[in-house]
Coordinates of C-alpha atoms and ligand atoms in Angstrom, one line a residue:
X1 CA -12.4 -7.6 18.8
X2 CA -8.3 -7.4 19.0
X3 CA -6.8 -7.5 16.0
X4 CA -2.8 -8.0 15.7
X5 CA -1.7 -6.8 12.4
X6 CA 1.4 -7.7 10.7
X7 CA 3.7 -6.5 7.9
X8 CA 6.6 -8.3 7.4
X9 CA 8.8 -6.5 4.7
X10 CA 12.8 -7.7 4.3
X11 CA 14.5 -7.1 7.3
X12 CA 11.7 -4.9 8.7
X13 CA 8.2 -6.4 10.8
X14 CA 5.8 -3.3 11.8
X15 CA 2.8 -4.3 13.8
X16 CA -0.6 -2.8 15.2
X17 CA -2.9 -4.3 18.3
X18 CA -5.9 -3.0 17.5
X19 CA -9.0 -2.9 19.6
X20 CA -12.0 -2.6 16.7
X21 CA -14.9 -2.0 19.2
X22 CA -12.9 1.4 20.0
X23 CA -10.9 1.9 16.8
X24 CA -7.6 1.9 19.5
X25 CA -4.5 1.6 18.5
X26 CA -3.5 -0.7 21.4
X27 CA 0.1 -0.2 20.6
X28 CA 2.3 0.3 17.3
X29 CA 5.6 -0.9 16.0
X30 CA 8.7 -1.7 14.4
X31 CA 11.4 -4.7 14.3
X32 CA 13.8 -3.3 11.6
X33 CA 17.7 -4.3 10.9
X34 CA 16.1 -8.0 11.3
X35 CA 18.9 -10.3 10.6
X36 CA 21.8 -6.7 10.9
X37 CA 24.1 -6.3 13.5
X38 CA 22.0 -3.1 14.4
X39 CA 18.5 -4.8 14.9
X40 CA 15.7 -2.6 17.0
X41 CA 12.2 -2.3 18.2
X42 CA 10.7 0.8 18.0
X43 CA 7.5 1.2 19.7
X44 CA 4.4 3.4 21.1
X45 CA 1.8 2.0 23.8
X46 CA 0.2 6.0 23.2
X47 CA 3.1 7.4 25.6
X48 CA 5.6 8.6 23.1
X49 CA 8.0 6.4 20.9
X50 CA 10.5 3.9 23.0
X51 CA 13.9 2.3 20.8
X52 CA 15.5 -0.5 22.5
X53 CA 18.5 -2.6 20.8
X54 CA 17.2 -6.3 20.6
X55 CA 18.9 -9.5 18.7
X56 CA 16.8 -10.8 16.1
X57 CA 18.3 -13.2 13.6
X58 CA 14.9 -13.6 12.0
X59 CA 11.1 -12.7 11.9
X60 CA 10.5 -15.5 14.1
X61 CA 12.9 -13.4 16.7
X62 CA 11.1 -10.9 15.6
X63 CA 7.8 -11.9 16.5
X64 CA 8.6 -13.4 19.8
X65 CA 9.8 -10.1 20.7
X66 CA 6.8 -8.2 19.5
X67 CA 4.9 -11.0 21.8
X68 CA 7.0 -10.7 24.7
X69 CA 5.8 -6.8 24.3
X70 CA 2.4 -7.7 24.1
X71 CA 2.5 -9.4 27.3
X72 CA 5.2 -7.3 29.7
X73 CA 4.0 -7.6 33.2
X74 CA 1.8 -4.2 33.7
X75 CA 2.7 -2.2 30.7
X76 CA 1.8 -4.6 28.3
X77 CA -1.8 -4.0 26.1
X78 CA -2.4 -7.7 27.1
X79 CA -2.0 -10.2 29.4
X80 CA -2.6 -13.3 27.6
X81 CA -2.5 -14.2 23.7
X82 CA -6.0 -15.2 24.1
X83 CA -7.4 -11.7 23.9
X84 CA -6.1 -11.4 20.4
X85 CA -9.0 -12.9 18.2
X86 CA -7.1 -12.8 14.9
X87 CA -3.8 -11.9 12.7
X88 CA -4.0 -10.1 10.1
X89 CA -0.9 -10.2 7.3
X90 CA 0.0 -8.3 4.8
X91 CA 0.9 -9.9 1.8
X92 CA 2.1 -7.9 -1.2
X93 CA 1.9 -10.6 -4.2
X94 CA -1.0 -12.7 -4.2
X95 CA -0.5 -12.7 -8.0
X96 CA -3.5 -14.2 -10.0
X97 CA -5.0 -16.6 -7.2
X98 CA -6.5 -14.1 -4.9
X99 CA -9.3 -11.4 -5.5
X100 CA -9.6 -10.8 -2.0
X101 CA -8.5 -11.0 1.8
X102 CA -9.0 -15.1 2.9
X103 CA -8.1 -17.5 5.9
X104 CA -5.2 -19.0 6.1
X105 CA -4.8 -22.7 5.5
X106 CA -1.9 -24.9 3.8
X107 CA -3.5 -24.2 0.5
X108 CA -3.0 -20.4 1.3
X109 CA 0.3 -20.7 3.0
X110 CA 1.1 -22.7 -0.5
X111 CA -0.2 -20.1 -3.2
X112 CA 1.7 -17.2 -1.7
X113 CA 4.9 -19.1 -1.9
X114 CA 4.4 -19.5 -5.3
X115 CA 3.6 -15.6 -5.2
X116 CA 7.2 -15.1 -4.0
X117 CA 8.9 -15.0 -8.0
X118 CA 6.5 -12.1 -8.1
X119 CA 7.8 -10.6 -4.6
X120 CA 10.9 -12.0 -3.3
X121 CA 11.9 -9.2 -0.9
X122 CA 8.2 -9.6 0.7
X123 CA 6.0 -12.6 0.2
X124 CA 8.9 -15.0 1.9
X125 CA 9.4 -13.1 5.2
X126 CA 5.5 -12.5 5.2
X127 CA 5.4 -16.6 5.2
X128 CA 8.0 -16.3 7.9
X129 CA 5.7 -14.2 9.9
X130 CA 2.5 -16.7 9.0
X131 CA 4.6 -19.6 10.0
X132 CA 5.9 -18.0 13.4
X133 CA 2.5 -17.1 14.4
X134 CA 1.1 -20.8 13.7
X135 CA 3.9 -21.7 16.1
X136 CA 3.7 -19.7 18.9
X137 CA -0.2 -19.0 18.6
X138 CA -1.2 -22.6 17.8
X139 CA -5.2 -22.5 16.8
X140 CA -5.0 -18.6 16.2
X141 CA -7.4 -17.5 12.9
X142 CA -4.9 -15.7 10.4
X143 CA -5.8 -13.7 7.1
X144 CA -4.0 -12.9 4.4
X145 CA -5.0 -9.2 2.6
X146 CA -3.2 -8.9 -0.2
X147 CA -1.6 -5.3 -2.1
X148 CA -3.0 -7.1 -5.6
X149 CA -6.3 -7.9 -4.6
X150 CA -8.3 -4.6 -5.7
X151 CA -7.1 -4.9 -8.7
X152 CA -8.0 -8.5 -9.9
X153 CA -10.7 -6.6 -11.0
X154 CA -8.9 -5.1 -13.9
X155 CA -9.9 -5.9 -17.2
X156 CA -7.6 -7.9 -20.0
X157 CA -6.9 -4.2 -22.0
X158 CA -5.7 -2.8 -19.0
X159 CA -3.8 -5.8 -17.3
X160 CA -2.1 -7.8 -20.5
X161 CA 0.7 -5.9 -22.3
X162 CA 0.8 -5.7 -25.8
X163 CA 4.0 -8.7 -26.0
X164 CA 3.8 -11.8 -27.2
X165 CA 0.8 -13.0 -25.5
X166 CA 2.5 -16.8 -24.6
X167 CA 4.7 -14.5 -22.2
X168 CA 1.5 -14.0 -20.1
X169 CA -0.4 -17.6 -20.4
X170 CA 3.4 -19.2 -19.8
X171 CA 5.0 -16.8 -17.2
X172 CA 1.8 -14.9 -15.6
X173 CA 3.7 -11.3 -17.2
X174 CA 0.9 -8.8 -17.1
X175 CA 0.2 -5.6 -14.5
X176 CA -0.9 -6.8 -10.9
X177 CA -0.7 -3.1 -9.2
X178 CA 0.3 -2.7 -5.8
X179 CA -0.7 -0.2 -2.7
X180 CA -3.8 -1.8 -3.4
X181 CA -5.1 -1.9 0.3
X182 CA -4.9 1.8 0.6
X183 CA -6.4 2.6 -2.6
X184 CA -9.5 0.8 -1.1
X185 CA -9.4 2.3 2.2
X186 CA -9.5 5.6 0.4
X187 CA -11.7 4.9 -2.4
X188 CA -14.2 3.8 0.4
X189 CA -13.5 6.4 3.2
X190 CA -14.1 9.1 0.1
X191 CA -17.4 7.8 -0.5
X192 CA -18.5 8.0 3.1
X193 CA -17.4 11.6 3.4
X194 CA -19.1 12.6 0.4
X195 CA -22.3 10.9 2.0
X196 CA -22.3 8.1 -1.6
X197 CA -22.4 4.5 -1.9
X198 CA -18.6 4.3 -3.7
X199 CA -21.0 2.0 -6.3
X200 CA -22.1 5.5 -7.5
X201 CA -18.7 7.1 -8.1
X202 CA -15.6 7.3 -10.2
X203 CA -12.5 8.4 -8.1
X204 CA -9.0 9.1 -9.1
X205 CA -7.3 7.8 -5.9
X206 CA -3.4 8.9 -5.9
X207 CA -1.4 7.2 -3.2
X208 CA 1.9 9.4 -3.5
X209 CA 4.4 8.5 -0.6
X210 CA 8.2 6.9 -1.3
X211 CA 6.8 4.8 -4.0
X212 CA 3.3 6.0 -5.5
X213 CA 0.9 4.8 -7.8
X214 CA -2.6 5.9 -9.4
X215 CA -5.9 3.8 -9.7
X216 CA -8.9 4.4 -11.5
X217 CA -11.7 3.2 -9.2
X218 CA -14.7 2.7 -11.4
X219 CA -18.2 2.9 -9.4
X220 CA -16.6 0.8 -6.6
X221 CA -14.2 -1.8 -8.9
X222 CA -10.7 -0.6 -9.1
X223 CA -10.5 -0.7 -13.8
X224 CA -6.7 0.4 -14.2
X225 CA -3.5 1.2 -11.7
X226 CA -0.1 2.7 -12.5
X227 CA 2.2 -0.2 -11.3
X228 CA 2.7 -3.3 -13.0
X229 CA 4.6 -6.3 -13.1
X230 CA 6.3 -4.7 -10.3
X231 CA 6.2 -1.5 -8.3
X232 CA 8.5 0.3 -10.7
X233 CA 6.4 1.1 -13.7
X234 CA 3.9 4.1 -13.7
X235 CA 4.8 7.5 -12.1
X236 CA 7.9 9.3 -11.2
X237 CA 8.9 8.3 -7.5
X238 CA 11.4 8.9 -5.0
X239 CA 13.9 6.4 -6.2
X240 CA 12.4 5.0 -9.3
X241 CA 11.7 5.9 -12.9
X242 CA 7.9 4.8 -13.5
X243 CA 7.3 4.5 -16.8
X244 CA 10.1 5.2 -19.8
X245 CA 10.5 4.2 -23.4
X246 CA 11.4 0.0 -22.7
X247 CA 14.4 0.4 -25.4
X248 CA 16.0 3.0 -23.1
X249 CA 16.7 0.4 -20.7
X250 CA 18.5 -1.9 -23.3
X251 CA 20.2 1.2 -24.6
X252 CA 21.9 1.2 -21.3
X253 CA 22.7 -2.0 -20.7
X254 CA 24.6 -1.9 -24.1
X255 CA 26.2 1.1 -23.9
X256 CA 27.9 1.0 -20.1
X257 CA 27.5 -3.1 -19.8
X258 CA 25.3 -3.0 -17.2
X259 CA 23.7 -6.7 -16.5
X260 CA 20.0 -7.0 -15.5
X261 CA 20.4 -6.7 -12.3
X262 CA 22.6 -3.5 -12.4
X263 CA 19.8 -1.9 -14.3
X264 CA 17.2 -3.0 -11.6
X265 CA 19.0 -1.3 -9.2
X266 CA 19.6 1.9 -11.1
X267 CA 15.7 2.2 -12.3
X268 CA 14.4 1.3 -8.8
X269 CA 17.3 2.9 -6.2
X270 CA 19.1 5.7 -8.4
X271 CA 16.4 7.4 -10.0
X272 CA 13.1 9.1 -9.8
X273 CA 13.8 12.7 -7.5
X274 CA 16.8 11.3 -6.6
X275 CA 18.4 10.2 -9.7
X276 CA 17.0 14.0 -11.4
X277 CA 17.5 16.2 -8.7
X278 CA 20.8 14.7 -7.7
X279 CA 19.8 15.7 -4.4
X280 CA 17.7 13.4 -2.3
X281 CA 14.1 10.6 -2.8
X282 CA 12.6 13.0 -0.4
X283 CA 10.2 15.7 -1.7
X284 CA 11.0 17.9 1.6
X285 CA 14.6 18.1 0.8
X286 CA 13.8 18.7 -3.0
X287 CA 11.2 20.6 -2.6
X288 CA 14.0 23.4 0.0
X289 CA 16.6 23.4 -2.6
X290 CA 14.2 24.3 -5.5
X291 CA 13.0 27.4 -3.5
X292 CA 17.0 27.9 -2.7
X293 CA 17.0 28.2 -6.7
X294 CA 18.3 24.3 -7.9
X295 CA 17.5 23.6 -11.6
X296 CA 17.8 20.3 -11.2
X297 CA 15.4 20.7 -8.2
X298 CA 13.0 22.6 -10.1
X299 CA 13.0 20.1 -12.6
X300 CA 12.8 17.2 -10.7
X301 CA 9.5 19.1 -9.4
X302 CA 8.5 19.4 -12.3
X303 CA 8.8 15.8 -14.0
X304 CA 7.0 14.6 -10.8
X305 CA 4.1 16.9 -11.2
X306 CA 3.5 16.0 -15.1
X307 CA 3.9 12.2 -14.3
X308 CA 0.7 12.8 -12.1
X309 CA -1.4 15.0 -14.1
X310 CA -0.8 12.8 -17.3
X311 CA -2.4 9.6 -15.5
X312 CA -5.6 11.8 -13.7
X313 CA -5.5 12.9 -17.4
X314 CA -6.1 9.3 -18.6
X315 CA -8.0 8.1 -15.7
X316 CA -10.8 10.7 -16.8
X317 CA -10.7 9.7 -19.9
X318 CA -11.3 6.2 -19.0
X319 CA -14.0 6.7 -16.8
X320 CA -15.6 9.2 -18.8
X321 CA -14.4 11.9 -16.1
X322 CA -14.3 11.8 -11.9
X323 CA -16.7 12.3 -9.4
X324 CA -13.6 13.1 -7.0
X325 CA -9.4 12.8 -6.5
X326 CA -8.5 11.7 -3.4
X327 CA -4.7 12.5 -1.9
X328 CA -2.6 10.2 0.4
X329 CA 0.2 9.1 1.5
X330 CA 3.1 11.4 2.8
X331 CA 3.4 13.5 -0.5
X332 CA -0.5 13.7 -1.1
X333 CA -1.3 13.8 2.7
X334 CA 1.6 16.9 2.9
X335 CA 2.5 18.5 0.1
X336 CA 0.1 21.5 -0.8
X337 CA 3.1 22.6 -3.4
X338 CA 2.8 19.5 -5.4
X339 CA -1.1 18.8 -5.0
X340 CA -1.0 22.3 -6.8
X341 CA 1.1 21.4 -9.4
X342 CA 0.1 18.7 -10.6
X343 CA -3.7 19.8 -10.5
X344 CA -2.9 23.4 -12.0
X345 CA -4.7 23.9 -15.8
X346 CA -7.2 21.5 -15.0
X347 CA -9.7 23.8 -14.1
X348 CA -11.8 23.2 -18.1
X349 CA -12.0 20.1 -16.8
X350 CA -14.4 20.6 -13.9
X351 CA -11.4 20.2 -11.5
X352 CA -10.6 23.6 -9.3
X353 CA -8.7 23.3 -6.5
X354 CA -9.2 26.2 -3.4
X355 CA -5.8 27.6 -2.7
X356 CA -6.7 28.5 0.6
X357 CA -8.5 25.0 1.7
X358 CA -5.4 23.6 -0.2
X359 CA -2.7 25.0 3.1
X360 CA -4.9 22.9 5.7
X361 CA -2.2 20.7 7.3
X362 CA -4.3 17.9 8.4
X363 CA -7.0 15.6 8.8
X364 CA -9.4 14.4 6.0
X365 CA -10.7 17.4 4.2
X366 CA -12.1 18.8 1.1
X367 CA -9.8 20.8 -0.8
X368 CA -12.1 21.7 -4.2
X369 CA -13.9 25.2 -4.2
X370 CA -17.5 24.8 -4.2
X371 CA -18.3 25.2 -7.9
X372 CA -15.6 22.3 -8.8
X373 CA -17.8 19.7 -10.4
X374 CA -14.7 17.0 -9.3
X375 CA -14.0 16.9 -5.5
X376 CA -10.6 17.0 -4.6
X377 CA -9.9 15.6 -1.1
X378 CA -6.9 14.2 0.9
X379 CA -7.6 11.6 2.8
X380 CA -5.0 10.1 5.3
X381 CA -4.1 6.3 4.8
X382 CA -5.0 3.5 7.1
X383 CA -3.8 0.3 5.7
X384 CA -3.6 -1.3 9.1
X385 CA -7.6 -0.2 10.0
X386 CA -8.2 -1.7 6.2
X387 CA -6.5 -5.1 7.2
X388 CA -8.2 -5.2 10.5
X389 CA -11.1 -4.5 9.3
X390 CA -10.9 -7.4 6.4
X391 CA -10.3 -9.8 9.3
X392 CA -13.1 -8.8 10.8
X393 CA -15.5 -9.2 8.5
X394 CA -13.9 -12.8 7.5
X395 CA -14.0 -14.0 11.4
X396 CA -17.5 -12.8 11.4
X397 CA -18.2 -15.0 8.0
X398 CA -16.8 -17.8 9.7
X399 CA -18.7 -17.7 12.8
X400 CA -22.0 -17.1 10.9
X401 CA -21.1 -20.9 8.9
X402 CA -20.1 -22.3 12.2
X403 CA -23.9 -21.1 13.5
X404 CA -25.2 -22.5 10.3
X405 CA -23.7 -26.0 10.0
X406 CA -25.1 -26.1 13.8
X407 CA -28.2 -25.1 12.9
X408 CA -28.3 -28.3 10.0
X409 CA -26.8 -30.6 12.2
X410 CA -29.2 -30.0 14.5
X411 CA -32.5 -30.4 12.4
X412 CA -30.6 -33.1 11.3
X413 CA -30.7 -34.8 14.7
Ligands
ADP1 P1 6.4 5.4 2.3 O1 6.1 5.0 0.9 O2 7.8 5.1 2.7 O3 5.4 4.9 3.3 P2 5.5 8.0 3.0 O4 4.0 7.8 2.6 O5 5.9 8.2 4.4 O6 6.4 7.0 2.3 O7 5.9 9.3 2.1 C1 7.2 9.8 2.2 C2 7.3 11.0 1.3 O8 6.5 12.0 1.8 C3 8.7 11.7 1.3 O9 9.1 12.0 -0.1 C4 8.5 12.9 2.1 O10 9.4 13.9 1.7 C5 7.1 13.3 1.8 N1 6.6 14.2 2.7 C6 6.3 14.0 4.0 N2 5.9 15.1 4.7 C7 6.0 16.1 3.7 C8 5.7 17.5 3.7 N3 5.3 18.2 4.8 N4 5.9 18.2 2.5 C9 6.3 17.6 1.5 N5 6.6 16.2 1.4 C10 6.4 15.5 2.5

C-alpha cells in the first residue's frame, strides 16, 4: 500500500510517498516560503537532496507541484495518481472532537475548521491541503491524524485548570497537548523493543526537539502531557518559556506596555535558550559556547535540564514510578550532554543511566546499565510511518465493512 503523507504547516508543506509493504520512503519533501517571494521544493527520491526555486502562491501550488513530482516522466516514484491508495494529513488541533485518526468527510473537513481558534497558523493551511487533494485526486480516501488525539485520554485533574470552570464549558480552555503522534509512535516502538505489550508499562516519553514536551503514558493511555492550551506551556524550549508564574506575564505587560500579542511573541519567539542564553534556540550552538566558558550558556543549560528532570520527577510520581524513558527528537535523539543532565541524581530512584552506552550516536538503543530498574532508551521519531500507518489500518476498516455490508446484502437477496 502507498501512502502520501502530508503536513501542511504556515508557509511550509513536507510530504512522504510511502510504500508500507516495504517500509520505503518513496521520496521525501518540502514546499517552504509558500506564499514568499523565495518559495522552494526541496526534495530526496534516495539520491541525495535536490532544491529547485518554484512559484507557489498557495498550498494548492504547492501540492500541484509535489504531484507534478510524483509523476516526472522516468524519475518520478509514480506514474499515475492511482498507485497512491490514500492521504494521510496531519492535523495539529482536533481540539475536543477527535480521540483518534478518522476519514475524511464534510463533517470532518467541518470540525477541524472549527479547530482552527485553537491552531490558526496550522489547521487552515492543513484544510488547504485537504481541499486541494479532493480537487485534484477526486475519490481519493484521506485521514486526518491529529497531534491532540493521544491525549483525549487525559483525565479532568490533569486537563481542566484550576480557573473559573465556565471558561472551559464556555470557551473549550483546558490542556489538549501536542507532539502527540510521536509520543505514540515512541510509547509503542518502546514496548516492542522491550519485547511488552505497552498495556503493561508506564513510560516517560520526552519528545525534546525545537519545541518539546513530556507525556506520561500510563499502561498504553497517554494520563498527562506538558503542553497545554497551546504549545508554549510546560518545559523550557528553544524559543519559548514553558511554564512561569501566570502573574509574570501581566507584570510585563504593565510595566513596558506590551499588548497581548507583543507578549505572545516574546514568550513563544524571544525566550527559552534563546531568550537566557542570549545566544541562539539551538542546543548545538549553546551547548559550544558553554564549553567556550558563557555563563549565560551554562545557565541556559542548566534551566533546560531542571525543566526536564522536574516533569520525569512528577510523571513518576503519578504513575507510581516508570517502567522506561524514552528520548527523541533532535535534542533527545542527539544530545548525550543533556540526556545526562537532566537524568543525573536520579539514580535512588531506580533510574541509572550507562555513560558509555549514553555516547552511541545512533539508532534505537538502550542507554540504562543493566541493574537500572527504569529503562532509559532513545528512540528516533517517525511521525510520518505513525500517520501512514493510522491510514492503514483505517483503509483496512473500511474495506472489511465494505466486505460485510456485501456479505448482508447478499443473504439478503
Ligand atoms: P523540530 O522541533 O524543529 O523538528 P528537531 O527535532 O530537529 O526540531 O530538534 C532541533 C534541536 O535539536 C536543535 O536545538 C538542535 O540544536 C538539536 N540538536 C540536533 N542535533 C544535535 C546534537 N548532535 N547535539 C545537540 N543538539 C542537537
Amino acid at each position: 500500500m502507498k501512502v502520501l503523507v502530508l503536513n501542511a504547516g504556515s508557509s511550509s508543506l513536507k510530504y512522504q510517498l510511502l510504500d508500507l509493504a516495504t517500509g520505503a520512503v518513496l521520496i521525501r519533501g518540502l514546499c517552504e516560503n509558500i506564499g514568499m517571494h523565495d518559495s522552494a521544493h526541496r526534495f530526496d527520491r534516495g539520491f541525495g537532496e535536490l532544491k529547485r526555486s518554484e512559484i507557489m502562491n498557495d498550498h494548492h501550488d504547492a501540492l500541484q507541484i509535489v504531484i507534478n513530482t510524483l509523476l516526472e516522466p522516468d524519475r518520478g516514484p509514480i506514474k499515475s495518481l492511482d498507485e497512491i491508495d490514500a492521504v494521510g494529513h496531519r492535523v495539529v488541533s482536533g481540539g475536543e472532537y477527535f480521540t483518534e485518526s478518522t476519514l475524511i468527510d464534510d463533517d470532518v473537513l467541518e470540525k477541524i475548521g472549527i479547530c482552527s481558534e485553537l491552531a490558526p497558523l496550522h489547521n487552515p493551511p492543513a484544510l488547504a491541503a485537504m481541499h486541494a487533494c479532493l480537487e485534484m485526486m477526486p475519490g481519493k480516501p484521506e485521514v486526518a491524524v491529529f497531534d491532540t488525539a493521544f491525549f483525549q485520554t487525559l483525565p479532568p485533574r490533569a486537563y481542566v485548570y484550576p480557573l473559573p470552570y465556565e471558561y472551559y464549558t464556555d470557551y473549550k480552555i483546558r490542556k489538549y497537548g501536542a507532539h502527540g503522534t510521536s509520543h505514540r509512535f515512541i510509547a509503542r516502538h518502546a514496548a516492542k523493543m522491550l519485547g511488552a505489550d505497552v498495556r503493561d508499562l508506564r513510560l516517560i516519553t520526552c519528545h525534546l526537539g525545537n519545541g518539546a514536551s513530556i507525556a506520561a503514558v500510563d499502561h498504553g493511555v497517554a494520563i498527562d502531557t506538558t503542553m497545554g492550551l497551546t504549545p508554549l506551556d510546560g518545559l523550557m524550549m528553544g524559543t519559548r518559556c514553558g511554564t512561569i508564574d501566570p502573574a509574570v506575564v501581566t507584570r510585563i505587560q504593565t510595566l513596558l506596555g506590551y499588548t497581548p500579542d507583543q507578549m505572545n511573541e516574546i514568550m513563544n519567539k524571544k525566550s527559552g535558550l534563546l531568550g537566557v542564553s542570549g545566544i541562539s534556540s539551538d542546543l548545538r550552538t549553546v551547548e559550544e559556547a558553554a564549553l567556550a566558558g558563557n555563563e549565560r550558556a551554562v545557565l541556559a543549560l542548566e534551566l533546560y535540564a531542571y525543566f526536564i528532570k522536574r516533569y520525569i520527577g512528577q510523571y513518576f510520581a503519578v504513575m507510581g514510578g516508570a517502567d522506561a524513558i524514552v528520548f527523541t527528537a533532535g535534542v533527545g535523539e542527539n544530545s548525550e550532554y543533556m540526556r545526562a543532565q537532566c537524568l543525573a541524581g536520579l539514580e535512588p530512584m531506580g533510574i541509572v543511566l550507562d555513560a558509555r552506552k549514553n555516547r552511541i550516536r545512533s539508532g534505537e538503543r538502550i542507554i540504562s546499565e543493566d541493574r537500572s530498574r527504569v529503562k532509559i532508551m532513545v528512540i528516533p521519531t517517525n511521525e510520518e510511518l505513525m500517520i501512514a500507518r493510522d491510514v492503514e489500518k483505517i483503509m483496512d476498516e473500511v474495506h472489511q465493512a465494505e466486505v460485510t455490508a456485501e456479505m448482508v446484502e447478499e443473504t439478503l437477496v
